[in-house]
mmCIF file of C-alpha atoms in Angstrom:
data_model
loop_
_atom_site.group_PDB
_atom_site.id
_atom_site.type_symbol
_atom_site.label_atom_id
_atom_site.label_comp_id
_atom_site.label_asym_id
_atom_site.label_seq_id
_atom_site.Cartn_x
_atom_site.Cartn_y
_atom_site.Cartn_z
ATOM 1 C CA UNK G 1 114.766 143.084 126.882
ATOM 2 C CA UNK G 2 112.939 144.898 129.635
ATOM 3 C CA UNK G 3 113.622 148.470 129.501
ATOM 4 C CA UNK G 4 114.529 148.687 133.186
ATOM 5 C CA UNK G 5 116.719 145.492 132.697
ATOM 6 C CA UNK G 6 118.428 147.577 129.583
ATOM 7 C CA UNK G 7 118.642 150.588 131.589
ATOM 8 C CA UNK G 8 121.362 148.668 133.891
ATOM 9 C CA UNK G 9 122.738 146.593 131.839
ATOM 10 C CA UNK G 10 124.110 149.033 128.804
ATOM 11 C CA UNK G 11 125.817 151.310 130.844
ATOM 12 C CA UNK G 12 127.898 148.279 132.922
ATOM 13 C CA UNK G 13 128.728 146.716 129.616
ATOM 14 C CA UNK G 14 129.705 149.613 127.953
ATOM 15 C CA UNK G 15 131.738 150.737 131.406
ATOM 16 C CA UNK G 16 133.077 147.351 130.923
ATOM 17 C CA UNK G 17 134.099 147.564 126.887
ATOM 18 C CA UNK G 18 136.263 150.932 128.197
ATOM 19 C CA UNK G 19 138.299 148.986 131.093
ATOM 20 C CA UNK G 20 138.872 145.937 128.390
ATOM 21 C CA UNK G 21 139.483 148.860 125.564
ATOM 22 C CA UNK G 22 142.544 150.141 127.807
ATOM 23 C CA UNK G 23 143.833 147.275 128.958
ATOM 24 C CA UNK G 24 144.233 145.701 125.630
ATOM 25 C CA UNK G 25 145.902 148.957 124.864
ATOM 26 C CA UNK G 26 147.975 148.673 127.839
ATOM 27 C CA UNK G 27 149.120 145.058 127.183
ATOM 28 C CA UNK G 28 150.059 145.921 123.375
ATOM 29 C CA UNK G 29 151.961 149.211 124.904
ATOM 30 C CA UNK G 30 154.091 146.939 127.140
ATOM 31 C CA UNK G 31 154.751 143.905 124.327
ATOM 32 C CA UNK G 32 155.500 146.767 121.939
ATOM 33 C CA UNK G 33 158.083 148.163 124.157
ATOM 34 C CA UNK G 34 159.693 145.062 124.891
ATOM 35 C CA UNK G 35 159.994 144.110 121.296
ATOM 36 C CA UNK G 36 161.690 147.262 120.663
ATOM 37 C CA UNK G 37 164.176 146.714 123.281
ATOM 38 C CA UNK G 38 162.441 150.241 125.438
ATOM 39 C CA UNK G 39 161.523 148.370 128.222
ATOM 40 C CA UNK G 40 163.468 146.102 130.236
ATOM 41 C CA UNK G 41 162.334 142.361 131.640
ATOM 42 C CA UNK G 42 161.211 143.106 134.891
ATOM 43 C CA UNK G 43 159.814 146.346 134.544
ATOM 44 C CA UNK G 44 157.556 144.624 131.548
ATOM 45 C CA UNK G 45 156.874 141.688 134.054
ATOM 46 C CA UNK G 46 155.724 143.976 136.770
ATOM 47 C CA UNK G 47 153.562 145.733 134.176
ATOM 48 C CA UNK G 48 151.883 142.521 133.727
ATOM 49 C CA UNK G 49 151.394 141.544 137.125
ATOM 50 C CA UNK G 50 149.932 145.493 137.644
ATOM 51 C CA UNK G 51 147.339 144.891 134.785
ATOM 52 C CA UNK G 52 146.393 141.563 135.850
ATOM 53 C CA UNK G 53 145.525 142.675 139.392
ATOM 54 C CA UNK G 54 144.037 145.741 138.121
ATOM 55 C CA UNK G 55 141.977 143.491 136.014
ATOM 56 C CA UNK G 56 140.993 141.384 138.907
ATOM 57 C CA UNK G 57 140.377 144.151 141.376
ATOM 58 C CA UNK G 58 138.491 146.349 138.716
ATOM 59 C CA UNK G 59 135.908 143.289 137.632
ATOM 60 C CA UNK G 60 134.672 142.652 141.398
ATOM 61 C CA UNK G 61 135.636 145.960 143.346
ATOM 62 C CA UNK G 62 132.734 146.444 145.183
ATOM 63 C CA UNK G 63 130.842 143.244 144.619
ATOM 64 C CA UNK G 64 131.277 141.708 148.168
ATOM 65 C CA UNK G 65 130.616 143.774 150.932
ATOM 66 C CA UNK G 66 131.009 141.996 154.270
ATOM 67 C CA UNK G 67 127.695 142.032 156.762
ATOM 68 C CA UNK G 68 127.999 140.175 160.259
ATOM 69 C CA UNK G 69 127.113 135.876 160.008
ATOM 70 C CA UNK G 70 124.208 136.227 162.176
ATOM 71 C CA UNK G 71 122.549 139.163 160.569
ATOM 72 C CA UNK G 72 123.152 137.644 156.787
ATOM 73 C CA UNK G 73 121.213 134.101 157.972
ATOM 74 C CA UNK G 74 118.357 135.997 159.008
ATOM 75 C CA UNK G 75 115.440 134.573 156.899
ATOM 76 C CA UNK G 76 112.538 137.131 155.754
ATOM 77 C CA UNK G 77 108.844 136.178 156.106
ATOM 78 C CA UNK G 78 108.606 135.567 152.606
ATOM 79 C CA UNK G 79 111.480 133.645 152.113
ATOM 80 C CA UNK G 80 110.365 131.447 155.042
ATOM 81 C CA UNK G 81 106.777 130.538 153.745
ATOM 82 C CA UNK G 82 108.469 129.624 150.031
ATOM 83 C CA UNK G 83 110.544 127.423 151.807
ATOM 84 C CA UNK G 84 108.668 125.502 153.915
ATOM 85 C CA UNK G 85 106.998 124.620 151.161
ATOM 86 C CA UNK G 86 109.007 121.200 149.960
ATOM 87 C CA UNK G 87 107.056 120.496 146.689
ATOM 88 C CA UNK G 88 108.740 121.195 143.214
ATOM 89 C CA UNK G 89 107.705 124.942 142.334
ATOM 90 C CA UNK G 90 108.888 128.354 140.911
ATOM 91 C CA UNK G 91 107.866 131.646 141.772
ATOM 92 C CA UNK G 92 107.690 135.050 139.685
ATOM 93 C CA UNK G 93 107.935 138.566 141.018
ATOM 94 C CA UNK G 94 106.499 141.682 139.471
ATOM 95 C CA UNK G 95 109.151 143.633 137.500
ATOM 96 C CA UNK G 96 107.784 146.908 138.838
ATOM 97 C CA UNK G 97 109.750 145.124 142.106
ATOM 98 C CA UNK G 98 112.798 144.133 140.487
ATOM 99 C CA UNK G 99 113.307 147.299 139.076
ATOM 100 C CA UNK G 100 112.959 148.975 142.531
ATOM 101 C CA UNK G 101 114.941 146.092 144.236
ATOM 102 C CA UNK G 102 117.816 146.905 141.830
ATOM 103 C CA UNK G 103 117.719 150.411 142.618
ATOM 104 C CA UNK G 104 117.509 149.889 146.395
ATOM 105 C CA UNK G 105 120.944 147.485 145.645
ATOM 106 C CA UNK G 106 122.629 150.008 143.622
ATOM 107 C CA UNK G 107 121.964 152.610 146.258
ATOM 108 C CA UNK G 108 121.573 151.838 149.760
ATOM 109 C CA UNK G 109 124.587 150.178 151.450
ATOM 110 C CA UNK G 110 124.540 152.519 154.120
ATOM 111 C CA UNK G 111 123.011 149.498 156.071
ATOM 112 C CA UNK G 112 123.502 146.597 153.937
ATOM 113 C CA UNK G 113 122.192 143.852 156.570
ATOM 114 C CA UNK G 114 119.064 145.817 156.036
ATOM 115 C CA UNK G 115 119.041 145.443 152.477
ATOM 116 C CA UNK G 116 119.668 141.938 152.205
ATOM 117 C CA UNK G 117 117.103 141.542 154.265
ATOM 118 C CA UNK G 118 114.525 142.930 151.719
ATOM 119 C CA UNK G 119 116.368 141.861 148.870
ATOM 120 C CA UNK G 120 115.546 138.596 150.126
ATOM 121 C CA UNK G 121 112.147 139.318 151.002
ATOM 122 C CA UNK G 122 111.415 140.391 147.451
ATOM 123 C CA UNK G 123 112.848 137.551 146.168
ATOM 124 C CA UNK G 124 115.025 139.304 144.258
ATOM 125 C CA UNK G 125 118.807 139.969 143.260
ATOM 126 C CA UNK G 126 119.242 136.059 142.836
ATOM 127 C CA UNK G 127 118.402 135.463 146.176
ATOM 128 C CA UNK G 128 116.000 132.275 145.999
ATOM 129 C CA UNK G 129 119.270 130.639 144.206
ATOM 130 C CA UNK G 130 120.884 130.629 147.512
ATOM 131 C CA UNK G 131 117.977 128.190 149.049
ATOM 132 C CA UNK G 132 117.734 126.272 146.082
ATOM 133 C CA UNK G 133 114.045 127.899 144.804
ATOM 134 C CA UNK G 134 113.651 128.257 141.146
ATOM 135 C CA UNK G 135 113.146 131.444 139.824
ATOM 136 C CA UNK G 136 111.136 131.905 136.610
ATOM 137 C CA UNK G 137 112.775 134.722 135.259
ATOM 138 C CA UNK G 138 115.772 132.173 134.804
ATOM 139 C CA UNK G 139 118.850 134.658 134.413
ATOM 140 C CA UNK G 140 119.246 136.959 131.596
ATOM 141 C CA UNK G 141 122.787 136.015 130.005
ATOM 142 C CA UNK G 142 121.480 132.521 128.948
ATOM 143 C CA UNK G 143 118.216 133.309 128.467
ATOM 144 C CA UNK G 144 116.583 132.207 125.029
ATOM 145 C CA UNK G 145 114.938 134.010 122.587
ATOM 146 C CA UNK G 146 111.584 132.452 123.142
ATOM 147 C CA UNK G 147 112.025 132.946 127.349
ATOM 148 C CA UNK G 148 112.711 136.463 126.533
ATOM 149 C CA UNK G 149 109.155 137.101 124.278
ATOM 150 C CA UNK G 150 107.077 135.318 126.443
ATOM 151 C CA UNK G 151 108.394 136.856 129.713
ATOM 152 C CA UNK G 152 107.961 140.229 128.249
ATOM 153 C CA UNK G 153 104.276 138.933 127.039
ATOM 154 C CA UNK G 154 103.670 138.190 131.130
ATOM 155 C CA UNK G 155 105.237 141.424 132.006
ATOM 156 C CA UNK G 156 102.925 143.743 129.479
ATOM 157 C CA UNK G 157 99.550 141.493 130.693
ATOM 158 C CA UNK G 158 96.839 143.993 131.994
ATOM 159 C CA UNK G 159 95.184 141.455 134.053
ATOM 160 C CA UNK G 160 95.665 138.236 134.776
ATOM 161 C CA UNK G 161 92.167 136.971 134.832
ATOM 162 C CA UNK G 162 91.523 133.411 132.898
ATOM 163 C CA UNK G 163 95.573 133.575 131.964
ATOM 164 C CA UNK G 164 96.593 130.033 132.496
ATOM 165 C CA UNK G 165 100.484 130.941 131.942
ATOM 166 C CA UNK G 166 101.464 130.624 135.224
ATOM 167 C CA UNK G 167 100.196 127.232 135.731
ATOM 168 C CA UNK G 168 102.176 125.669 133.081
ATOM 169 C CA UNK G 169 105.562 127.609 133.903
ATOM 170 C CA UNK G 170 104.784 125.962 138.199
ATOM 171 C CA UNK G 171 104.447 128.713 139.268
ATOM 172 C CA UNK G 172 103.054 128.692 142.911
ATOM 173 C CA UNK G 173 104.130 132.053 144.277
ATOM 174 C CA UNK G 174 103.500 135.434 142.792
ATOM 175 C CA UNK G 175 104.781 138.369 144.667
ATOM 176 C CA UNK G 176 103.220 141.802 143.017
ATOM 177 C CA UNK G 177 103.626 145.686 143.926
ATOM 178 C CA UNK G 178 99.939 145.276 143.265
ATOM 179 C CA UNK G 179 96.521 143.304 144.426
ATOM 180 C CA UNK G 180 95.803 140.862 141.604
ATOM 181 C CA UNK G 181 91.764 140.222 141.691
ATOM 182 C CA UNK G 182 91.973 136.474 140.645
ATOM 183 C CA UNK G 183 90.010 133.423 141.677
ATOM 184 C CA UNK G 184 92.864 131.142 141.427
ATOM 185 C CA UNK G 185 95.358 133.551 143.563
ATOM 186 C CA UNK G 186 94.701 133.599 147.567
ATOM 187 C CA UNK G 187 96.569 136.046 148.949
ATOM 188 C CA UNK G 188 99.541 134.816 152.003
ATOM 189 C CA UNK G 189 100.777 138.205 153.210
ATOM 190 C CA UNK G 190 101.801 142.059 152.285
ATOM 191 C CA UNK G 191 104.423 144.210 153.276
ATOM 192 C CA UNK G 192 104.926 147.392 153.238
ATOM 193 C CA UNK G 193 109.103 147.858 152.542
ATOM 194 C CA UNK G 194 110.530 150.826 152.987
ATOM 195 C CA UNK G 195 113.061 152.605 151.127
ATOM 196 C CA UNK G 196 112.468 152.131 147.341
ATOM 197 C CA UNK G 197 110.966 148.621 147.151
ATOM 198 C CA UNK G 198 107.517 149.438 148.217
ATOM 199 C CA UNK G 199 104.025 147.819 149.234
ATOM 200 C CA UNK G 200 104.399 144.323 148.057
ATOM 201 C CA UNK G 201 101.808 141.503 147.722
ATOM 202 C CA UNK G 202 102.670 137.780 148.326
ATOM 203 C CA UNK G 203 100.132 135.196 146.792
ATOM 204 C CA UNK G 204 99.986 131.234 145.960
ATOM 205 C CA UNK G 205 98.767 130.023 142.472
ATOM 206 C CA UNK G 206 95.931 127.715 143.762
ATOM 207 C CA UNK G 207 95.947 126.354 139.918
ATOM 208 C CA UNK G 208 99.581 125.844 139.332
ATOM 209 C CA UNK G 209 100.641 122.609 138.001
ATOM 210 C CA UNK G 210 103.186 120.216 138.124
ATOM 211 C CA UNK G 211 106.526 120.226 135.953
ATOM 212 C CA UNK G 212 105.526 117.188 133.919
ATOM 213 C CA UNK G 213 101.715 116.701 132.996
ATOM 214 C CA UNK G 214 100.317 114.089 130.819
ATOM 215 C CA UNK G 215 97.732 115.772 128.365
ATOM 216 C CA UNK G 216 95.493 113.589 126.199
ATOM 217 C CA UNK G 217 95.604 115.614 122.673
ATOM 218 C CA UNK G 218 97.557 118.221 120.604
ATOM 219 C CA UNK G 219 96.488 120.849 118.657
ATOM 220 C CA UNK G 220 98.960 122.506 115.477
ATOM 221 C CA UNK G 221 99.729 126.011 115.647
ATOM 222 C CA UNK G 222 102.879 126.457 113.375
ATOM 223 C CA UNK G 223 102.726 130.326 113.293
ATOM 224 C CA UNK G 224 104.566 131.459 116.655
ATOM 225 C CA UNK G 225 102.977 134.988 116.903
ATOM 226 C CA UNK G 226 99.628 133.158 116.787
ATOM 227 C CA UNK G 227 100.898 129.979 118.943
ATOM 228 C CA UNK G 228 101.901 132.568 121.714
ATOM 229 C CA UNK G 229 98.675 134.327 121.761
ATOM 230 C CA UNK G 230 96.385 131.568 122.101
ATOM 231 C CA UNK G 231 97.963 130.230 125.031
ATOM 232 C CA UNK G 232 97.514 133.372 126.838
ATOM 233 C CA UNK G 233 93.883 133.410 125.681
ATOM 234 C CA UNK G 234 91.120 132.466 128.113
ATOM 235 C CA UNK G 235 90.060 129.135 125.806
ATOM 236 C CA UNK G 236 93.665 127.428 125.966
ATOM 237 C CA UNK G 237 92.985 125.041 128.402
ATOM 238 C CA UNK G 238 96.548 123.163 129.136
ATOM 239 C CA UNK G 239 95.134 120.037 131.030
ATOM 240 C CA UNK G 240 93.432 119.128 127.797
ATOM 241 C CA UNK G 241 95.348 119.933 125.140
ATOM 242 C CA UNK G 242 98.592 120.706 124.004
ATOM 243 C CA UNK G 243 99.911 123.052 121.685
ATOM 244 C CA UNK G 244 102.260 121.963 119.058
ATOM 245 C CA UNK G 245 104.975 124.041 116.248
ATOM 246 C CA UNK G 246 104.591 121.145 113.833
ATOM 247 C CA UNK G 247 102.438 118.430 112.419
ATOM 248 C CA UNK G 248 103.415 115.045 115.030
ATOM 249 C CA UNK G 249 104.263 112.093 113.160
ATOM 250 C CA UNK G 250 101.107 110.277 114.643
ATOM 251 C CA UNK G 251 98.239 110.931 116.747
ATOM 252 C CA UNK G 252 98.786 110.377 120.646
ATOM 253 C CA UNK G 253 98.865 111.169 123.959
ATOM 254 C CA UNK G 254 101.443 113.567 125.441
ATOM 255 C CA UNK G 255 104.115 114.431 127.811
ATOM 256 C CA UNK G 256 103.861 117.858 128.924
ATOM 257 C CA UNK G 257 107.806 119.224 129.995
ATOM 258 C CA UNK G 258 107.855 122.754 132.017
ATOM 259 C CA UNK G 259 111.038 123.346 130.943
ATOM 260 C CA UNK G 260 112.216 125.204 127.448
ATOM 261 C CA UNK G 261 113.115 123.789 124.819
ATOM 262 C CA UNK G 262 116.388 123.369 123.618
ATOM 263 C CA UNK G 263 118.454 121.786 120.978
ATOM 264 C CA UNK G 264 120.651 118.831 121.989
ATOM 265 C CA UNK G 265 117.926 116.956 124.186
ATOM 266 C CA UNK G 266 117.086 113.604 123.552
ATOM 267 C CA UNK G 267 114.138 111.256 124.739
ATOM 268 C CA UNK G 268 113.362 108.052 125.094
ATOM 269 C CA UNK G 269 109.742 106.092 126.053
ATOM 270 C CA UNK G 270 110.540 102.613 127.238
ATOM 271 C CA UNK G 271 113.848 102.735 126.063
ATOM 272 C CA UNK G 272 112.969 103.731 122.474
ATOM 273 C CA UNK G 273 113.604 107.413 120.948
ATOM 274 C CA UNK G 274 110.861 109.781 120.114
ATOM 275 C CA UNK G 275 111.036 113.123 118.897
ATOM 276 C CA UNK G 276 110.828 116.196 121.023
ATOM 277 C CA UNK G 277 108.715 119.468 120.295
ATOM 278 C CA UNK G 278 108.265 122.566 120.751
ATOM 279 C CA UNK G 279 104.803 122.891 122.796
ATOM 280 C CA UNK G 280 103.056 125.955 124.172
ATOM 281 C CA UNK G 281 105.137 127.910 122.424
ATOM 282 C CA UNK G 282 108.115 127.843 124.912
ATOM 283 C CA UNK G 283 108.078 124.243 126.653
ATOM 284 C CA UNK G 284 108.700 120.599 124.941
ATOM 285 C CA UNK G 285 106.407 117.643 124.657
ATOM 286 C CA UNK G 286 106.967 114.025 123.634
ATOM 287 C CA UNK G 287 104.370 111.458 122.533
ATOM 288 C CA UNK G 288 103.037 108.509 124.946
ATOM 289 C CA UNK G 289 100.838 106.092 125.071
ATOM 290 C CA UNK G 290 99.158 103.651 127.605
ATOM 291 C CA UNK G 291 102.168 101.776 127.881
ATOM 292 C CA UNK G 292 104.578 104.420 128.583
ATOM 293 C CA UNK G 293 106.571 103.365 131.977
ATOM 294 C CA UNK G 294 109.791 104.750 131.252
ATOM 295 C CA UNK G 295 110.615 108.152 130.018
ATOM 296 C CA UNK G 296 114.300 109.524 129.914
ATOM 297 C CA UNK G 297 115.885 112.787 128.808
ATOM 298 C CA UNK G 298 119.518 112.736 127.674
ATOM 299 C CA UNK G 299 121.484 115.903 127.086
ATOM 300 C CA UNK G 300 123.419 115.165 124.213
ATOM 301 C CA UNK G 301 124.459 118.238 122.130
ATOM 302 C CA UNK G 302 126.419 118.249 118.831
ATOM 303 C CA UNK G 303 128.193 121.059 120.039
ATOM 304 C CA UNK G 304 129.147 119.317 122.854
ATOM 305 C CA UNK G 305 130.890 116.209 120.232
ATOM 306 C CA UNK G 306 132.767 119.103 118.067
ATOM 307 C CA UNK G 307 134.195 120.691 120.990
ATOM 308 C CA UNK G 308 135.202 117.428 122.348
ATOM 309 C CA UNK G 309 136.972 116.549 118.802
ATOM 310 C CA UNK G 310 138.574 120.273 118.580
ATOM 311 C CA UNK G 311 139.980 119.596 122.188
ATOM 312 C CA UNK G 312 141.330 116.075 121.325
ATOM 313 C CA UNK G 313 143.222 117.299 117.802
ATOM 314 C CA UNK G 314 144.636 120.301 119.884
ATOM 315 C CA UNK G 315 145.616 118.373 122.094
ATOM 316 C CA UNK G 316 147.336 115.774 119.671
ATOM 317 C CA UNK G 317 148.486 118.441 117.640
ATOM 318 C CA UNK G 318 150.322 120.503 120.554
ATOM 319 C CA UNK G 319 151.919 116.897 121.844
ATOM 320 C CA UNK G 320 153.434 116.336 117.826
ATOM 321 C CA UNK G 321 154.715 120.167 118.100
ATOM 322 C CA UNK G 322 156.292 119.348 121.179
ATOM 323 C CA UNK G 323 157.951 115.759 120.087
ATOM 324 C CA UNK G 324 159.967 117.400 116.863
ATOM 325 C CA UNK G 325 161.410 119.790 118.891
#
């Protein structure tokens, strides 16, 4: 995890472990007292109700502050240019400006209008979520392991010269705290924000590709350490090959999927299953060949079956409780 990310996020969940800590004391106080005939049945139903809205209130106190309709609709210049852009994309901001985003959130509601308005700018704070742009980062409570490694590989890059990363995660905006020299990159605009966020670079990804990519060959790297550095290198070249965790069953064309992998998918070519891997270390790929018209993805996790069952005998088994009463 991102230093800065951990630097927020340890003290709120251990602020949050205390408030659980004492409830769960407070809750056991009251059913305690009850039991021993100390506290009466509507003074231990009022402490319930109490808890529970403390509870409530305590989780999201603060979380909604209330800025005039016309001021929150304003769109920022960057905002604006991402979306009149209507092709399929994502776009990836510097964490130098999330950090500095998050601090401007966590500290200047003295004019909160105003800092929406270069929350948004930023692209920050979840805001692209609200106009349906996909973020890269994804968000970090279900992010995977492999998301997290190569993020933090992108975040500790030096330069971004001959890195072809960015094209295969679509990304066609990069907004930086810093000029990136970079053929492929054309810069769109900069800003300089006040308060904490900073000077701020907007540029389009002249090389960025689409989500799905046909690619004509694999090459094997099982080793993920190795797998993840060689797509970052300069000679990984990801319209011509693809890079595989495991031997494919025969040799083909491929698929390329901008999207991570993740147990529980399922695809079909032409209405026949194929097997799914692991490619450039954090995407999928399926094989193809000439013939390939149809290709489907079904989510269909085991999990997903067993919870279904559990549900169902719970259910069944609650409903033959209930009858010999």
């Amino acid at each position: 995890m991102e230093p800065y990310v951990f630097s927020m996020v340890f003290p709120r969940n251990l602020a949050n472990l205390g408030i659980f800590t004492l409830l769960l004391l407070a809750v056991w106080a009251l059913i305690w007292g009850r039991v021993l005939g100390k506290i009466r049945p509507t003074l231990f139903a009022a402490g319930l109700v109490i808890l529970v809205a403390f509870d409530l209130y305590s989780a999201n106190a603060g979380a909604n502050l209330t800025i005039a309709a016309e001021k929150y609709g304003v769109i920022p210049p960057n905002l604006q240019l991402l979306l009149e852009d209507k092709e399929k994309f994502r776009y990836f901001v510097s964490p130098v400006i999330y950090r500095r985003s998050h601090l401007e959130l966590r500290t200047e509601f003295l004019d909160y209008a105003k800092t929406i308005f270069y929350m948004r700018n930023s692209l920050t704070a979840n805001q692209g979520m609200i106009y349906r742009l996909s973020d890269v980062d994804g968000y970090e409570s279900i992010s995977t392991r492999l998301h997290n490694t190569f993020m933090q590989k992108i975040w500790s890059l030096n330069s971004l010269q001959g890195v072809r990363v960015f094209d295969i995660l679509n990304v066609k905006y990069l907004l930086s705290n810093a000029p990136l020299p970079n053929r492929n990159l054309r810069l769109l605009r900069t800003d300089s924000e006040p308060y904490k966020i900073g000077q701020t670079y907007l540029y389009e990804n002249k090389s960025c590709l689409q989500r799905y990519l046909f690619v004509p060959k694999a090459k094997v790297i099982a080793n993920e350490s190795v797998a993840l550095d060689y797509v970052f290198s300069p000679r990984f070249n990801p319209k011509e090959e693809v890079i595989l965790d495991r031997q494919p069953d025969k040799k083909s064309a491929w698929l390329f999927c901008s999207e991570v992998y993740y147990p529980g998918w399922r695809a079909f070519v032409n209405g026949r299953e194929v097997p799914i891997y692991r490619a450039n270390y954090l995407f999928r790929a399926v094989p193809v060949n000439d013939k390939a018209v149809d290709i489907r993805f079904i989510y269909d996790p085991i999990s997903f079956k067993l919870g279904a069952i559990v549900t169902l005998l719970t259910i069944v088994g609650l409903a033959i409780a209930v009858k010999r009463r």
